[in-house]
Every structure is written in structure tokens, then in C-alpha cells.
Amino acid sequence: MAAFLYRIGRLAFRRRWTVALVWAAVLAAVGLAGMTAPEAEEEPFSMPGIESQEAFDLMEERFPGAAADGATARVVFVSPNGEKVTATENKKAVEAAIAELGDGTQVASTVDPYESGAVSEDGSTAYTTVTYKVDAAGLTDASRSHLDKSLEHARDSGLTVEAGGDAMEDMGGPSGTAEAIGVSVAAVVLLITFGSLAAAGLPLLTALIGVGISLFAITALAGPLGLADTTSTVAVMLGLAVGIDYALFIVSRYREERAKGRAPQEAVALATGTAGSAVVFAGLTVVIALAGLSVVGIPMLTEMGLGAAGAVVVGVLIALTLVPAFLGFWPNAILTRKDRKARRAGGTPRETRKVNGGTRWASFVLRRPLPVLLAAVAGLGALALPMTDLQLGMPGDEAKSMQTTQRRAYEALAEGFGPGFNGPLTVVVDAKDADDPKAAAETVSERIGGTEGVVSVSPAQFNESGDTAVFSVVPTTAPTDQETKDLVSSIRGERSGIESAAGATFEVTGTTAMNIDVSEKVQSALVPYLLVVVGLAVILLLVVFRSILVPLKAAAGFLLSVLASLGAVVVVFQEGHGADLLGVETTGPIMSLMPIFLVGIVFGLAMDYEVFLVSRMREAYVHGERPAQAVTSGFRHSARVVVAAALIMIAVFSGFIGDSDAMIKMIGFGLASAVLLDAFVVRMAIVPAVLALLGERAWWLPKWLDRILPRVDVEGEALTRPAEPEAEPAEKDLARA
């Protein structure tokens, strides 16, 4: 591996113009494809294999043309000062508002609350549902503007008017603010780390090129593949983070080789052969973790995982080819100011083995490994404890800020009609084989209506064939309450008795039931996913480090960091501690996909640091150093760079905490806290402590296993050179280039 990558780096350096032009052509080609691609029609959320999805599919089959995916806006009217919405003046204002709402060019229908019975018992609140002919993504700016103006006109009458529903969602897409924040902080960290504008700018430039290629490629494929917006968001997030990090490691190793007196071309080749090997295997672990999301069986997660994995692959390829090419263009500009001055004076800088922050920290841990290990594990364990109270769900309008009309509409409906009104269950009765479909539907409706926890059941609506009925069930509790989940389980638990009495089958669906089913499916898929991903990664690390205990230690450390980060998410987003600092106004269940999403991404990133840090220790050990010396050497060369890489990732992910979307905010916080804990607690404290306690045993591998494992030479043994540094006859010419 190292010898092959050595040749790749050497070739990229020598053919730098060709490499740069090839990547420029790739960027131009995918950019043109992305900009000219037809706008993607976002696929509706689906979850194969769960009851609520099967019921929804049955509805679409039996009620064709019902515009099930049409956008809706639920407009709520609240009378002022204890008045009733049925009062003459208020009723006129409501009816005028409904008439104006129905004038929109894309509006399919509106409902009169006075005729449909959509007025609260105390008469203070009424609502209407505006249904559109197109989905939320298809609404024009004119339709959205018309909706907003109609609401404002209704408010002029003195009524409190709020609106929820997907027609109110902002479809403007990501603003790019998070990425800008991440890039800005990354630039500062790189400048401090390298002390050179060129060295700081090169990883940023190559990472942005990689992100651009990935983003344009996803945009071009979004139409044919029906990719969601979240696919590109996650790809940008991860592509930017790993793109900077991978280039950072190549550039850092290049400067190290130059400090030994290597010629620029040889230094680039050696950096690509050694640090590049770590980049390849680190990238592979990330790709395994992301592509492994496919085993969960959730289409949206599969899209996000594969899209992000593609971005990581692009980042690896750029680090191995374009970074060496750029180093060929600016071989000396990347160096420190001190080294550049020495070269201009005709001298050659010498490699120094001075004590730095990394060696001081390693020495501290090596002197007292057991206390450090116990303190780190206890701290992560304490952070992970809140995980025992984890509640999963899909945050809706109740998680939005009170500054939004959607949240105010949610609260108004809950106050006027009860908390369960915001999350009704939908029951689909398949009476195709029943002797009397109407009687069968009535039996199902009556039995479910008598279940404890049900407030009301709406009249059943039949399709044209008269063999399928649909009705709504309003629970007594809010959509995210545990009692609502228990109610769904209770209704389904009584299925056999109800179906036997009715002579027909039924299924429960609706947004609330869908969220419950998704949460249960994700929880059941988490353990198999962990086994697949962790198992494959452990095998990969076994090949890289040729050790039994090092990969197992890496996996155990990852589990500690991911559980601790999930505990931190629970503390903030579920329990509300420190929520105000992050702009989280409402706490509630954690997004259903969060645990498995966090596990997938963080596992890959955690293995990044493991490979980069421990590979330098392994390299030192293979070249003759004692285990303790190898740990110190690894920290001398890698600690500062790993810290910089972690700070960059934390900055990129933290930028998304400021997003108004509750899910993106939660993802950003979870990833940032996971990287913080994994890099600074697990890799910087637990790893050296465990290696110190294990000593020689850390690198033990049974002989029979050693014989069958492939040798990939990550340490660069094949690249060993004579002690004397190579001459640099062409350096002055390169410096002028």
C-alpha cells in the first residue's frame, strides 16, 4: 500500500499540471451537469416494513387521485377577549378569510369550520384546512405570498390567526451560514497550527473543491434518484470536515519530511505513502460506517449514508492526488517561516526531536495510566447515564420556536380541542372481503372508540368502490406522549378480537403512528447495524495494526464516546439543561433517526483519529522503539495535528447548531459533542493509557493469524531510506515556480 501510494504521490508531483487540469475538468463537468439538471421532485418519506406505511400505501391504492401528497395549511382562528368565534362579527371575519384563502391559484379546497364542526366546545377556537393541488415543494412564491397576506388580512379583524402544516414550511434550502462558520473557524485553526497562509489555505481549497464536486454530483442525480435535500446537507457537512482533515495530514507529514532535509518531490511521495495510507484506511472506515446505514432499511438513511460516503471517497482521492500536485506548485510556501528563511540563507533545516505539548501530555499519561483511564471512563460513563431515559420520536411543530406561527397554531389547537388533536391516528379498514362493508367499518370504529385514551372518532369515509373506509381517532394525549404510544399498542393489541367481530381487517397509520413505528424500527435495527459496522471496521483495523487488542480497544472507546454524546443530547434536547444557550425553546423526544445516524457518522470519524494517531505509534514500534517510546513518538508527531483536525470538525458541526431546523440543530450538537469527547477523551487519554498498561501485549498477534492476514505496509517499511538526507538540486528552481 505505502509503495503504491508513494508512486501516486511522486507522479502527482511530477505531473501536477495534468492532475490539476483533470480535477478542474471533473469539477466543470459535474458543475454543468448539476446546474442543468431538472429540479428534483422530492420523494415522500417512506418506511418499508412497518404497519403505518402499509396502511398509507393501501390508502393510495384504494383512494386514487385523492391528492394524498398535496400540501396543506391548517389555519386556526381564536376569538379575542373571551368572545366566541360563532358571534356574528367573528363568524363573518372567519368566512371572509376562508373565501380569500380559497382564491389561491393552486388551492384545491377549503373547509368551512361551521359546517364541518371544526369549532371547539367552548366556542373560542375554530380551524379550517386549506388543501393544495401540489405538494409543499411545488408551491409557488405567489401561492405562499397569497397565504401570508390572507392571514394578515384575517388578523386585521381582531382575531388571533395562526397556521401550521407543510404549506408553511420554508423550502428555501440551506443558507450556507453553517458552512461559512465552519470554514472560517477551520481557517483560523489551520493558520495557528501551520503558521503559514499557504499551508492553511491548501487544505481549505482542496476540501472546497471536493465538496463542490460532491454537491454538484448529488444535485445532478437528485432528479433521477429522487434524493432528499438532507442528502446534500449531510454530504457537505462530512465532505468538508474530512476533506480538510485528510489534506491536513498529508501537508503535515510533507512538512515533517522536508524538515528531515528531503527534496520536495521525495517529501511529497513519502507523505503520500505514509500519511496517505492512513488516509485511505481512515476513509474506508468512514465509508463502511456510512454505507452500512443501508442495512437499516430506511430509504432516507440509505440516501444520506451513500451520498456522504461518496463525498468521503472524493475527499480521499483529492488528498492523494490534488494535494500532492498543489504541493508541487508551492513546495516552499507550505513550510514554516523559519524554514523558509533558512533555505533562503542557503541552509538546510534539521529535524528536531524537541519536547512539545504532545510529548508532555503523553509522558503525563504514561506516568499514571490507571488514574487517567479510570477518570476518563468514569467521566464518559456519567455523561452516558441520561441515555437510559432516551425517548425517541419525530419532533414536529411543538419543537419549533414560539416565534413561529406553526408553533402558535399548535398551542392554539391543543388548548381549544385538546392535546391529542395535533396528532390524530388514521385507521384504514379493508372491508373488501366483508359481507357488509359499512357494518364492518362501524364495528371497528365503535370498538376503537371505546378504547381508553380515545377522545373521539370521526365518521368513516368510504372510497368509490365502497370496500375501504378511513376514519380519524383523536387521543387524549399529545403526539409525543408515552400514553399515546401505549394507546397505539393497545389498539393493535386488540386487533384479532376487533377483526373477528367485524369480519374485516384494519391498520393504524397517520403521522403519530408513523413516528412511533419508525422509532421502534430504528431501535430494533441499531444492534444489527452496530454488529455489521463495528465488525467490518475491527477486521479492517486488524489488518492495519496487525494487533488483536488495538482494534478492540478502538471499538470500545468509540462506544463510550457515542453513548456519552447521546447522553449529552438527551440532557439538552430532552431534559432541557442548557437548552436556552443553544436556542432550543422546547424539549421533547429525540429524533428517531438520531441514534443510528450518530453511530454511523461518529464511528467513521472516531476511527479517523484512531488510524492517524495509532498508525504513527505503530510506525515507531515497527522501526524499533519500545512500546512507551512509540506512544510518545506518536504523540510528538500526531497530537497537534489530531487536535487541529478535531477542532476543525467541531467547528464545522457546531455551525449547524445555529440552524432554525430542530433536527439539523440536534445533529450538529450531537456530532460536535461526539467528536469533542472522542478526540480529547478517548483518543488523547484512554488510548495512551490502555497502550501503556498493555505494553508489548498491545501489538500481539497470533502467528497463525499473522500468516493469513494480508500485509498492507501502512507504516511505510518499504519506503525506508538511508539516514543521510537527499540532496535538493532543483529546490531553488522549484521555489521560483
mmCIF file of N, CA, C and O in Angstrom, residues 642-726:
data_model
loop_
_atom_site.group_PDB
_atom_site.id
_atom_site.type_symbol
_atom_site.label_atom_id
_atom_site.label_comp_id
_atom_site.label_asym_id
_atom_site.label_seq_id
_atom_site.Cartn_x
_atom_site.Cartn_y
_atom_site.Cartn_z
ATOM 1 N N VAL A 642 -3.875 16.044 15.161
ATOM 2 C CA VAL A 642 -5.161 15.443 15.512
ATOM 3 C C VAL A 642 -6.039 16.445 16.256
ATOM 4 O O VAL A 642 -7.249 16.539 16.011
ATOM 5 N N VAL A 643 -5.432 17.213 17.159
ATOM 6 C CA VAL A 643 -6.192 18.253 17.873
ATOM 7 C C VAL A 643 -6.742 19.271 16.889
ATOM 8 O O VAL A 643 -7.915 19.675 16.970
ATOM 9 N N ALA A 644 -5.904 19.706 15.947
ATOM 10 C CA ALA A 644 -6.368 20.667 14.943
ATOM 11 C C ALA A 644 -7.497 20.084 14.107
ATOM 12 O O ALA A 644 -8.502 20.755 13.834
ATOM 13 N N ALA A 645 -7.342 18.816 13.701
ATOM 14 C CA ALA A 645 -8.385 18.159 12.905
ATOM 15 C C ALA A 645 -9.693 18.070 13.679
ATOM 16 O O ALA A 645 -10.776 18.319 13.130
ATOM 17 N N ALA A 646 -9.601 17.722 14.964
ATOM 18 C CA ALA A 646 -10.817 17.629 15.786
ATOM 19 C C ALA A 646 -11.476 18.989 15.948
ATOM 20 O O ALA A 646 -12.708 19.120 15.861
ATOM 21 N N LEU A 647 -10.670 20.031 16.187
ATOM 22 C CA LEU A 647 -11.231 21.380 16.328
ATOM 23 C C LEU A 647 -11.928 21.826 15.047
ATOM 24 O O LEU A 647 -12.966 22.492 15.095
ATOM 25 N N ILE A 648 -11.357 21.443 13.915
ATOM 26 C CA ILE A 648 -11.984 21.797 12.632
ATOM 27 C C ILE A 648 -13.330 21.098 12.487
ATOM 28 O O ILE A 648 -14.334 21.709 12.102
ATOM 29 N N MET A 649 -13.364 19.804 12.801
ATOM 30 C CA MET A 649 -14.629 19.073 12.705
ATOM 31 C C MET A 649 -15.658 19.636 13.675
ATOM 32 O O MET A 649 -16.832 19.784 13.333
ATOM 33 N N ILE A 650 -15.229 19.936 14.886
ATOM 34 C CA ILE A 650 -16.150 20.509 15.878
ATOM 35 C C ILE A 650 -16.695 21.833 15.369
ATOM 36 O O ILE A 650 -17.893 22.130 15.511
ATOM 37 N N ALA A 651 -15.827 22.642 14.748
ATOM 38 C CA ALA A 651 -16.270 23.928 14.213
ATOM 39 C C ALA A 651 -17.288 23.747 13.094
ATOM 40 O O ALA A 651 -18.316 24.436 13.041
ATOM 41 N N VAL A 652 -17.012 22.800 12.191
ATOM 42 C CA VAL A 652 -17.937 22.557 11.074
ATOM 43 C C VAL A 652 -19.295 22.098 11.596
ATOM 44 O O VAL A 652 -20.344 22.603 11.181
ATOM 45 N N PHE A 653 -19.295 21.147 12.526
ATOM 46 C CA PHE A 653 -20.557 20.629 13.041
ATOM 47 C C PHE A 653 -21.269 21.655 13.924
ATOM 48 O O PHE A 653 -22.494 21.767 13.891
ATOM 49 N N SER A 654 -20.507 22.422 14.701
ATOM 50 C CA SER A 654 -21.126 23.413 15.585
ATOM 51 C C SER A 654 -21.844 24.496 14.794
ATOM 52 O O SER A 654 -22.811 25.089 15.284
ATOM 53 N N GLY A 655 -21.364 24.759 13.578
ATOM 54 C CA GLY A 655 -22.030 25.758 12.760
ATOM 55 C C GLY A 655 -23.480 25.418 12.492
ATOM 56 O O GLY A 655 -24.325 26.313 12.322
ATOM 57 N N PHE A 656 -23.807 24.128 12.497
ATOM 58 C CA PHE A 656 -25.176 23.705 12.219
ATOM 59 C C PHE A 656 -26.079 23.818 13.451
ATOM 60 O O PHE A 656 -27.292 23.675 13.333
ATOM 61 N N ILE A 657 -25.488 24.081 14.627
ATOM 62 C CA ILE A 657 -26.316 24.254 15.826
ATOM 63 C C ILE A 657 -27.163 25.515 15.707
ATOM 64 O O ILE A 657 -28.250 25.605 16.279
ATOM 65 N N GLY A 658 -26.687 26.494 14.950
ATOM 66 C CA GLY A 658 -27.444 27.727 14.775
ATOM 67 C C GLY A 658 -28.571 27.631 13.766
ATOM 68 O O GLY A 658 -29.310 28.604 13.568
ATOM 69 N N ASP A 659 -28.751 26.482 13.139
ATOM 70 C CA ASP A 659 -29.822 26.310 12.154
ATOM 71 C C ASP A 659 -31.185 26.365 12.838
ATOM 72 O O ASP A 659 -31.345 25.917 13.977
ATOM 73 N N SER A 660 -32.156 26.918 12.154
ATOM 74 C CA SER A 660 -33.506 27.021 12.730
ATOM 75 C C SER A 660 -34.216 25.675 12.766
ATOM 76 O O SER A 660 -35.136 25.481 13.562
ATOM 77 N N ASP A 661 -33.813 24.738 11.911
ATOM 78 C CA ASP A 661 -34.424 23.414 11.885
ATOM 79 C C ASP A 661 -33.981 22.618 13.117
ATOM 80 O O ASP A 661 -32.788 22.439 13.361
ATOM 81 N N ALA A 662 -34.942 22.124 13.892
ATOM 82 C CA ALA A 662 -34.631 21.426 15.144
ATOM 83 C C ALA A 662 -33.798 20.173 14.895
ATOM 84 O O ALA A 662 -32.909 19.850 15.689
ATOM 85 N N MET A 663 -34.073 19.454 13.802
ATOM 86 C CA MET A 663 -33.332 18.228 13.515
ATOM 87 C C MET A 663 -31.875 18.526 13.182
ATOM 88 O O MET A 663 -30.967 17.855 13.669
ATOM 89 N N ILE A 664 -31.633 19.547 12.326
ATOM 90 C CA ILE A 664 -30.269 19.904 11.961
ATOM 91 C C ILE A 664 -29.513 20.408 13.187
ATOM 92 O O ILE A 664 -28.334 20.094 13.392
ATOM 93 N N LYS A 665 -30.199 21.186 14.030
ATOM 94 C CA LYS A 665 -29.586 21.687 15.267
ATOM 95 C C LYS A 665 -29.147 20.515 16.154
ATOM 96 O O LYS A 665 -28.038 20.499 16.706
ATOM 97 N N MET A 666 -30.015 19.528 16.282
ATOM 98 C CA MET A 666 -29.722 18.371 17.119
ATOM 99 C C MET A 666 -28.567 17.550 16.538
ATOM 100 O O MET A 666 -27.666 17.101 17.269
ATOM 101 N N ILE A 667 -28.563 17.364 15.224
ATOM 102 C CA ILE A 667 -27.491 16.620 14.571
ATOM 103 C C ILE A 667 -26.157 17.338 14.756
ATOM 104 O O ILE A 667 -25.137 16.722 15.084
ATOM 105 N N GLY A 668 -26.157 18.656 14.548
ATOM 106 C CA GLY A 668 -24.925 19.425 14.709
ATOM 107 C C GLY A 668 -24.368 19.324 16.113
ATOM 108 O O GLY A 668 -23.165 19.109 16.305
ATOM 109 N N PHE A 669 -25.241 19.450 17.115
ATOM 110 C CA PHE A 669 -24.800 19.358 18.508
ATOM 111 C C PHE A 669 -24.281 17.958 18.827
ATOM 112 O O PHE A 669 -23.242 17.800 19.466
ATOM 113 N N GLY A 670 -25.011 16.946 18.389
ATOM 114 C CA GLY A 670 -24.609 15.570 18.667
ATOM 115 C C GLY A 670 -23.260 15.232 18.059
ATOM 116 O O GLY A 670 -22.400 14.634 18.717
ATOM 117 N N LEU A 671 -23.044 15.631 16.800
ATOM 118 C CA LEU A 671 -21.779 15.330 16.144
ATOM 119 C C LEU A 671 -20.628 16.116 16.766
ATOM 120 O O LEU A 671 -19.529 15.581 16.962
ATOM 121 N N ALA A 672 -20.862 17.390 17.071
ATOM 122 C CA ALA A 672 -19.806 18.208 17.667
ATOM 123 C C ALA A 672 -19.394 17.663 19.031
ATOM 124 O O ALA A 672 -18.198 17.548 19.338
ATOM 125 N N SER A 673 -20.372 17.294 19.857
ATOM 126 C CA SER A 673 -20.047 16.770 21.186
ATOM 127 C C SER A 673 -19.375 15.403 21.078
ATOM 128 O O SER A 673 -18.454 15.092 21.842
ATOM 129 N N ALA A 674 -19.787 14.592 20.111
ATOM 130 C CA ALA A 674 -19.172 13.273 19.941
ATOM 131 C C ALA A 674 -17.710 13.386 19.525
ATOM 132 O O ALA A 674 -16.844 12.667 20.039
ATOM 133 N N VAL A 675 -17.418 14.293 18.581
ATOM 134 C CA VAL A 675 -16.031 14.486 18.155
ATOM 135 C C VAL A 675 -15.195 15.035 19.308
ATOM 136 O O VAL A 675 -14.052 14.613 19.533
ATOM 137 N N LEU A 676 -15.760 15.972 20.065
ATOM 138 C CA LEU A 676 -15.060 16.536 21.221
ATOM 139 C C LEU A 676 -14.666 15.439 22.212
ATOM 140 O O LEU A 676 -13.511 15.348 22.647
ATOM 141 N N LEU A 677 -15.635 14.604 22.557
ATOM 142 C CA LEU A 677 -15.375 13.546 23.545
ATOM 143 C C LEU A 677 -14.438 12.482 22.992
ATOM 144 O O LEU A 677 -13.547 12.001 23.694
ATOM 145 N N ASP A 678 -14.643 12.107 21.740
ATOM 146 C CA ASP A 678 -13.834 11.027 21.189
ATOM 147 C C ASP A 678 -12.385 11.457 20.997
ATOM 148 O O ASP A 678 -11.457 10.709 21.324
ATOM 149 N N ALA A 679 -12.189 12.666 20.460
ATOM 150 C CA ALA A 679 -10.824 13.103 20.172
ATOM 151 C C ALA A 679 -10.046 13.418 21.439
ATOM 152 O O ALA A 679 -8.885 13.002 21.584
ATOM 153 N N PHE A 680 -10.678 14.143 22.369
ATOM 154 C CA PHE A 680 -9.928 14.652 23.512
ATOM 155 C C PHE A 680 -9.967 13.746 24.740
ATOM 156 O O PHE A 680 -9.096 13.842 25.597
ATOM 157 N N VAL A 681 -10.970 12.891 24.836
ATOM 158 C CA VAL A 681 -11.035 11.999 25.995
ATOM 159 C C VAL A 681 -10.603 10.581 25.600
ATOM 160 O O VAL A 681 -9.710 10.000 26.221
ATOM 161 N N VAL A 682 -11.230 10.039 24.553
ATOM 162 C CA VAL A 682 -10.926 8.657 24.178
ATOM 163 C C VAL A 682 -9.540 8.548 23.549
ATOM 164 O O VAL A 682 -8.668 7.808 24.026
ATOM 165 N N ARG A 683 -9.308 9.286 22.445
ATOM 166 C CA ARG A 683 -8.047 9.107 21.712
ATOM 167 C C ARG A 683 -6.854 9.737 22.430
ATOM 168 O O ARG A 683 -5.743 9.214 22.338
ATOM 169 N N MET A 684 -7.054 10.849 23.127
ATOM 170 C CA MET A 684 -5.936 11.521 23.782
ATOM 171 C C MET A 684 -5.674 11.024 25.198
ATOM 172 O O MET A 684 -4.597 11.267 25.746
ATOM 173 N N ALA A 685 -6.633 10.373 25.828
ATOM 174 C CA ALA A 685 -6.437 9.917 27.212
ATOM 175 C C ALA A 685 -6.545 8.402 27.333
ATOM 176 O O ALA A 685 -5.618 7.736 27.820
ATOM 177 N N ILE A 686 -7.658 7.847 26.885
ATOM 178 C CA ILE A 686 -7.862 6.401 27.052
ATOM 179 C C ILE A 686 -6.884 5.596 26.209
ATOM 180 O O ILE A 686 -6.323 4.600 26.684
ATOM 181 N N VAL A 687 -6.661 6.022 24.969
ATOM 182 C CA VAL A 687 -5.768 5.262 24.079
ATOM 183 C C VAL A 687 -4.356 5.147 24.652
ATOM 184 O O VAL A 687 -3.829 4.034 24.802
ATOM 185 N N PRO A 688 -3.674 6.258 24.995
ATOM 186 C CA PRO A 688 -2.317 6.089 25.546
ATOM 187 C C PRO A 688 -2.303 5.368 26.887
ATOM 188 O O PRO A 688 -1.357 4.627 27.184
ATOM 189 N N ALA A 689 -3.344 5.561 27.700
ATOM 190 C CA ALA A 689 -3.390 4.878 28.995
ATOM 191 C C ALA A 689 -3.490 3.366 28.805
ATOM 192 O O ALA A 689 -2.778 2.592 29.462
ATOM 193 N N VAL A 690 -4.355 2.932 27.911
ATOM 194 C CA VAL A 690 -4.508 1.491 27.656
ATOM 195 C C VAL A 690 -3.230 0.912 27.057
ATOM 196 O O VAL A 690 -2.767 -0.169 27.452
ATOM 197 N N LEU A 691 -2.627 1.625 26.092
ATOM 198 C CA LEU A 691 -1.396 1.131 25.479
ATOM 199 C C LEU A 691 -0.260 1.055 26.496
ATOM 200 O O LEU A 691 0.568 0.137 26.450
ATOM 201 N N ALA A 692 -0.236 2.005 27.432
ATOM 202 C CA ALA A 692 0.792 1.974 28.470
ATOM 203 C C ALA A 692 0.611 0.771 29.382
ATOM 204 O O ALA A 692 1.585 0.118 29.782
ATOM 205 N N LEU A 693 -0.631 0.462 29.717
ATOM 206 C CA LEU A 693 -0.903 -0.681 30.589
ATOM 207 C C LEU A 693 -0.639 -2.009 29.879
ATOM 208 O O LEU A 693 -0.196 -2.976 30.498
ATOM 209 N N LEU A 694 -0.900 -2.058 28.580
ATOM 210 C CA LEU A 694 -0.714 -3.309 27.835
ATOM 211 C C LEU A 694 0.748 -3.566 27.496
ATOM 212 O O LEU A 694 1.189 -4.714 27.451
ATOM 213 N N GLY A 695 1.492 -2.499 27.218
ATOM 214 C CA GLY A 695 2.898 -2.677 26.846
ATOM 215 C C GLY A 695 3.041 -3.462 25.559
ATOM 216 O O GLY A 695 2.361 -3.210 24.563
ATOM 217 N N GLU A 696 3.940 -4.452 25.563
ATOM 218 C CA GLU A 696 4.175 -5.272 24.367
ATOM 219 C C GLU A 696 2.923 -6.020 23.936
ATOM 220 O O GLU A 696 2.730 -6.314 22.756
ATOM 221 N N ARG A 697 2.061 -6.342 24.903
ATOM 222 C CA ARG A 697 0.848 -7.118 24.582
ATOM 223 C C ARG A 697 -0.080 -6.371 23.621
ATOM 224 O O ARG A 697 -0.900 -6.988 22.935
ATOM 225 N N ALA A 698 0.033 -5.044 23.587
ATOM 226 C CA ALA A 698 -0.833 -4.264 22.700
ATOM 227 C C ALA A 698 -0.652 -4.656 21.242
ATOM 228 O O ALA A 698 -1.599 -4.602 20.446
ATOM 229 N N TRP A 699 0.574 -5.054 20.878
ATOM 230 C CA TRP A 699 0.871 -5.351 19.472
ATOM 231 C C TRP A 699 0.959 -6.856 19.216
ATOM 232 O O TRP A 699 1.519 -7.292 18.212
ATOM 233 N N TRP A 700 0.354 -7.632 20.117
ATOM 234 C CA TRP A 700 0.394 -9.089 19.953
ATOM 235 C C TRP A 700 -0.585 -9.555 18.893
ATOM 236 O O TRP A 700 -1.722 -9.085 18.800
ATOM 237 N N LEU A 701 -0.136 -10.483 18.080
ATOM 238 C CA LEU A 701 -0.981 -11.094 17.057
ATOM 239 C C LEU A 701 -0.579 -12.560 16.936
ATOM 240 O O LEU A 701 0.603 -12.877 16.771
ATOM 241 N N PRO A 702 -1.541 -13.478 17.039
ATOM 242 C CA PRO A 702 -1.197 -14.904 16.914
ATOM 243 C C PRO A 702 -0.492 -15.178 15.589
ATOM 244 O O PRO A 702 -0.819 -14.587 14.564
ATOM 245 N N LYS A 703 0.455 -16.102 15.616
ATOM 246 C CA LYS A 703 1.241 -16.379 14.411
ATOM 247 C C LYS A 703 0.378 -16.888 13.266
ATOM 248 O O LYS A 703 0.597 -16.548 12.097
ATOM 249 N N TRP A 704 -0.614 -17.727 13.597
ATOM 250 C CA TRP A 704 -1.466 -18.261 12.529
ATOM 251 C C TRP A 704 -2.273 -17.156 11.862
ATOM 252 O O TRP A 704 -2.499 -17.179 10.645
ATOM 253 N N LEU A 705 -2.685 -16.158 12.661
ATOM 254 C CA LEU A 705 -3.430 -15.037 12.097
ATOM 255 C C LEU A 705 -2.503 -14.115 11.313
ATOM 256 O O LEU A 705 -2.890 -13.550 10.279
ATOM 257 N N ASP A 706 -1.276 -13.973 11.809
ATOM 258 C CA ASP A 706 -0.296 -13.138 11.112
ATOM 259 C C ASP A 706 -0.016 -13.676 9.714
ATOM 260 O O ASP A 706 0.201 -12.916 8.769
ATOM 261 N N ARG A 707 -0.046 -15.014 9.585
ATOM 262 C CA ARG A 707 0.238 -15.615 8.279
ATOM 263 C C ARG A 707 -0.880 -15.400 7.272
ATOM 264 O O ARG A 707 -0.619 -15.256 6.079
ATOM 265 N N ILE A 708 -2.131 -15.375 7.737
ATOM 266 C CA ILE A 708 -3.246 -15.293 6.780
ATOM 267 C C ILE A 708 -3.696 -13.861 6.498
ATOM 268 O O ILE A 708 -4.352 -13.614 5.484
ATOM 269 N N LEU A 709 -3.328 -12.919 7.377
ATOM 270 C CA LEU A 709 -3.735 -11.538 7.138
ATOM 271 C C LEU A 709 -2.888 -10.924 6.030
ATOM 272 O O LEU A 709 -1.662 -11.110 5.995
ATOM 273 N N PRO A 710 -3.506 -10.170 5.115
ATOM 274 C CA PRO A 710 -2.716 -9.502 4.070
ATOM 275 C C PRO A 710 -1.846 -8.403 4.677
ATOM 276 O O PRO A 710 -2.220 -7.777 5.668
ATOM 277 N N ARG A 711 -0.691 -8.187 4.097
ATOM 278 C CA ARG A 711 0.204 -7.127 4.568
ATOM 279 C C ARG A 711 0.024 -5.890 3.689
ATOM 280 O O ARG A 711 0.210 -5.961 2.477
ATOM 281 N N VAL A 712 -0.313 -4.782 4.328
ATOM 282 C CA VAL A 712 -0.593 -3.557 3.568
ATOM 283 C C VAL A 712 0.461 -2.479 3.780
ATOM 284 O O VAL A 712 0.433 -1.445 3.131
ATOM 285 N N ASP A 713 1.386 -2.673 4.718
ATOM 286 C CA ASP A 713 2.503 -1.756 4.939
ATOM 287 C C ASP A 713 2.047 -0.308 5.113
ATOM 288 O O ASP A 713 2.441 0.584 4.368
ATOM 289 N N VAL A 714 1.195 -0.084 6.095
ATOM 290 C CA VAL A 714 0.763 1.280 6.399
ATOM 291 C C VAL A 714 1.920 2.089 6.982
ATOM 292 O O VAL A 714 1.990 3.305 6.825
ATOM 293 N N GLU A 715 2.851 1.423 7.657
ATOM 294 C CA GLU A 715 3.951 2.121 8.322
ATOM 295 C C GLU A 715 5.019 2.597 7.343
ATOM 296 O O GLU A 715 5.902 3.367 7.712
ATOM 297 N N GLY A 716 4.986 2.129 6.107
ATOM 298 C CA GLY A 716 5.972 2.572 5.120
ATOM 299 C C GLY A 716 7.327 1.916 5.262
ATOM 300 O O GLY A 716 8.353 2.532 4.960
ATOM 301 N N GLU A 717 7.355 0.650 5.707
ATOM 302 C CA GLU A 717 8.634 -0.051 5.833
ATOM 303 C C GLU A 717 9.351 -0.144 4.487
ATOM 304 O O GLU A 717 10.576 -0.074 4.411
ATOM 305 N N ALA A 718 8.579 -0.304 3.427
ATOM 306 C CA ALA A 718 9.183 -0.425 2.099
ATOM 307 C C ALA A 718 9.795 0.887 1.622
ATOM 308 O O ALA A 718 10.516 0.915 0.626
ATOM 309 N N LEU A 719 9.486 1.976 2.325
ATOM 310 C CA LEU A 719 9.970 3.285 1.897
ATOM 311 C C LEU A 719 11.177 3.745 2.696
ATOM 312 O O LEU A 719 11.582 4.902 2.604
ATOM 313 N N THR A 720 11.743 2.855 3.534
ATOM 314 C CA THR A 720 12.883 3.233 4.373
ATOM 315 C C THR A 720 14.040 3.695 3.495
ATOM 316 O O THR A 720 14.399 3.047 2.521
ATOM 317 N N ARG A 721 14.648 4.849 3.878
ATOM 318 C CA ARG A 721 15.741 5.426 3.105
ATOM 319 C C ARG A 721 17.017 5.489 3.949
ATOM 320 O O ARG A 721 16.953 5.414 5.172
ATOM 321 N N PRO A 722 18.166 5.657 3.334
ATOM 322 C CA PRO A 722 19.403 5.848 4.096
ATOM 323 C C PRO A 722 19.281 7.043 5.015
ATOM 324 O O PRO A 722 18.466 7.934 4.801
ATOM 325 N N ALA A 723 20.087 7.065 6.038
ATOM 326 C CA ALA A 723 19.994 8.105 7.060
ATOM 327 C C ALA A 723 20.290 9.481 6.501
ATOM 328 O O ALA A 723 19.728 10.479 6.934
ATOM 329 N N GLU A 724 21.241 9.547 5.520
ATOM 330 C CA GLU A 724 21.599 10.871 5.019
ATOM 331 C C GLU A 724 20.459 11.428 4.190
ATOM 332 O O GLU A 724 19.902 10.755 3.337
ATOM 333 N N PRO A 725 20.125 12.721 4.396
ATOM 334 C CA PRO A 725 19.064 13.328 3.600
ATOM 335 C C PRO A 725 19.487 13.469 2.153
ATOM 336 O O PRO A 725 20.675 13.598 1.844
ATOM 337 N N GLU A 726 18.503 13.436 1.298
ATOM 338 C CA GLU A 726 18.788 13.570 -0.124
ATOM 339 C C GLU A 726 19.160 15.004 -0.457
ATOM 340 O O GLU A 726 18.731 15.949 0.191
#
